[in-house]
Every structure is written in C-alpha cells, then in structure tokens.
Coordinates of C-alpha atoms in Angstrom, one line a residue:
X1 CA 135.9 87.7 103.1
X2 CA 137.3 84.4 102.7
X3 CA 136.0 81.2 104.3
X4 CA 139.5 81.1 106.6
X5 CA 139.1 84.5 107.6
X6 CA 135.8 83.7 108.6
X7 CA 137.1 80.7 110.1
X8 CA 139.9 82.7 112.3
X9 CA 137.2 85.4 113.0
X10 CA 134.9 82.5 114.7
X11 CA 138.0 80.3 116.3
X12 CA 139.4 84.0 118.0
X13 CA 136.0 85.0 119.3
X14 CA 135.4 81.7 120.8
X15 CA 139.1 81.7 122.1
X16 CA 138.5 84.5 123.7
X17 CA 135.4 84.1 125.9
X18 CA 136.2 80.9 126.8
X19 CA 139.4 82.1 128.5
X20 CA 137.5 84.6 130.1
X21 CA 135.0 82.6 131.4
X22 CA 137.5 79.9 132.4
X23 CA 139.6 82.5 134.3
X24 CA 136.6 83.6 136.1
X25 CA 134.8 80.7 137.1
X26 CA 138.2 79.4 138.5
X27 CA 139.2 82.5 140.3
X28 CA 135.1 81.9 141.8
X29 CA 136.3 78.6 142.7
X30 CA 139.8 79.8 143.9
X31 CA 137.6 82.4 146.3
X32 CA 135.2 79.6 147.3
X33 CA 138.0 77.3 148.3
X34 CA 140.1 80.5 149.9
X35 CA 137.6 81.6 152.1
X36 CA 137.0 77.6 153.4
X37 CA 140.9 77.3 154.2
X38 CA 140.7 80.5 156.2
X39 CA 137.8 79.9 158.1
X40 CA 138.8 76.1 158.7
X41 CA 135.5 75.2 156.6
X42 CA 133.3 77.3 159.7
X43 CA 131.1 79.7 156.8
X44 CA 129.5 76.9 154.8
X45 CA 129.1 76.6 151.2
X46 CA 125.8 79.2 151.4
X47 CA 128.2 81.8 152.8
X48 CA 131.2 80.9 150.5
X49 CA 129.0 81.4 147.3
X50 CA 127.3 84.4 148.4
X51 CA 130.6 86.3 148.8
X52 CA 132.6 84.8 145.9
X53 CA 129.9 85.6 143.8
X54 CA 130.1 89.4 143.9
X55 CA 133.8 89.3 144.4
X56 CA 134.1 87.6 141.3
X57 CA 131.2 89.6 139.3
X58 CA 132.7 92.8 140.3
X59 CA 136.1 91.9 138.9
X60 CA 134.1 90.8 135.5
X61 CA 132.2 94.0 135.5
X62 CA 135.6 95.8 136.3
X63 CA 136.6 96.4 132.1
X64 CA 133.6 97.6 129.9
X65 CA 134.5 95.2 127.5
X66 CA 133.6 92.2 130.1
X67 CA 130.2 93.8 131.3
X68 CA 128.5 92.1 128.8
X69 CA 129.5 88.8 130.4
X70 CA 128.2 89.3 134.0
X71 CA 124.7 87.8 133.4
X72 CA 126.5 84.7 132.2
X73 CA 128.7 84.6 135.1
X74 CA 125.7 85.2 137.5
X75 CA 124.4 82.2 135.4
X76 CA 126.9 80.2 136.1
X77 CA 127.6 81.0 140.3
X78 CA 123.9 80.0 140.5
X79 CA 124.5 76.9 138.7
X80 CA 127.3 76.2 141.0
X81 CA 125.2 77.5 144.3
X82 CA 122.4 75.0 143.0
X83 CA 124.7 72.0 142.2
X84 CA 125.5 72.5 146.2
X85 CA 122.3 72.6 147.6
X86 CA 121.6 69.3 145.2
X87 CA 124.5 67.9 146.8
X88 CA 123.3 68.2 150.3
X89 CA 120.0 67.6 150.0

C-alpha cells in the first residue's frame, strides 16, 4: 500500500474514535448537567456521575462495534468523578 493510503487509513481511524469519544463524553456531560437543572442542583455531583455514567456506558455498549470502547469511557467518567472530588476537597 502506498504511504497516502496509509496515511488516510491512520487519519480515518483516528477520525473516527475521536468523534465517538467526543460525542460520548459530551452527552455524559449533557446527562450530568440535565439531571442538575431538573433537580435545581439537590443530587450532588456523586449522584450525578453515578447515574450518567451507566446511562452513558450503556448507550456506548449499545452497537458491538463501540463495545470495545467502554473501558475507555469508564476510564474517562472516573477521571471526571475524580477531577470532582479534587475540586471539593
């Protein structure tokens, strides 16, 4: 194959899993922020992660073709659930 198939190969790849992870963490974030408008900011961030998170994995483990991405979704919800705790602490 030649070098600027290669190159398309690699550029589409990474295309793609960005916009997947991009579309997930900010529907996660969409969820998060959702659920604190609704409940006039009464849950707390520990509550707001904890059922974001599995919304949001469930919909990525929805298509077989996005199951391979959960663990690096869980990956990032904890970095986000650990970035709040940091925060308030």
């Amino acid at each position: 194959a030649s070098d600027m198939a290669k190159f398309r190969f690699i550029v589409q790849g990474t295309t793609r899993n960005a916009t997947l992870f991009g579309v997930f963490f900010g529907g996660f974030h969409v969820a998060k922020y959702g659920m604190r408008v609704a409940s006039n900011d009464q849950l707390g961030s520990f509550y707001e992660t904890a059922i974001a998170g599995p919304i949001c994995l469930a919909l990525l483990s929805y298509k077989p073709a996005w199951r391979p991405a959960a663990p690096y979704g869980l990956m990032l919800i904890g970095m986000d659930a650990v970035q709040v705790y940091m925060k308030r602490h």
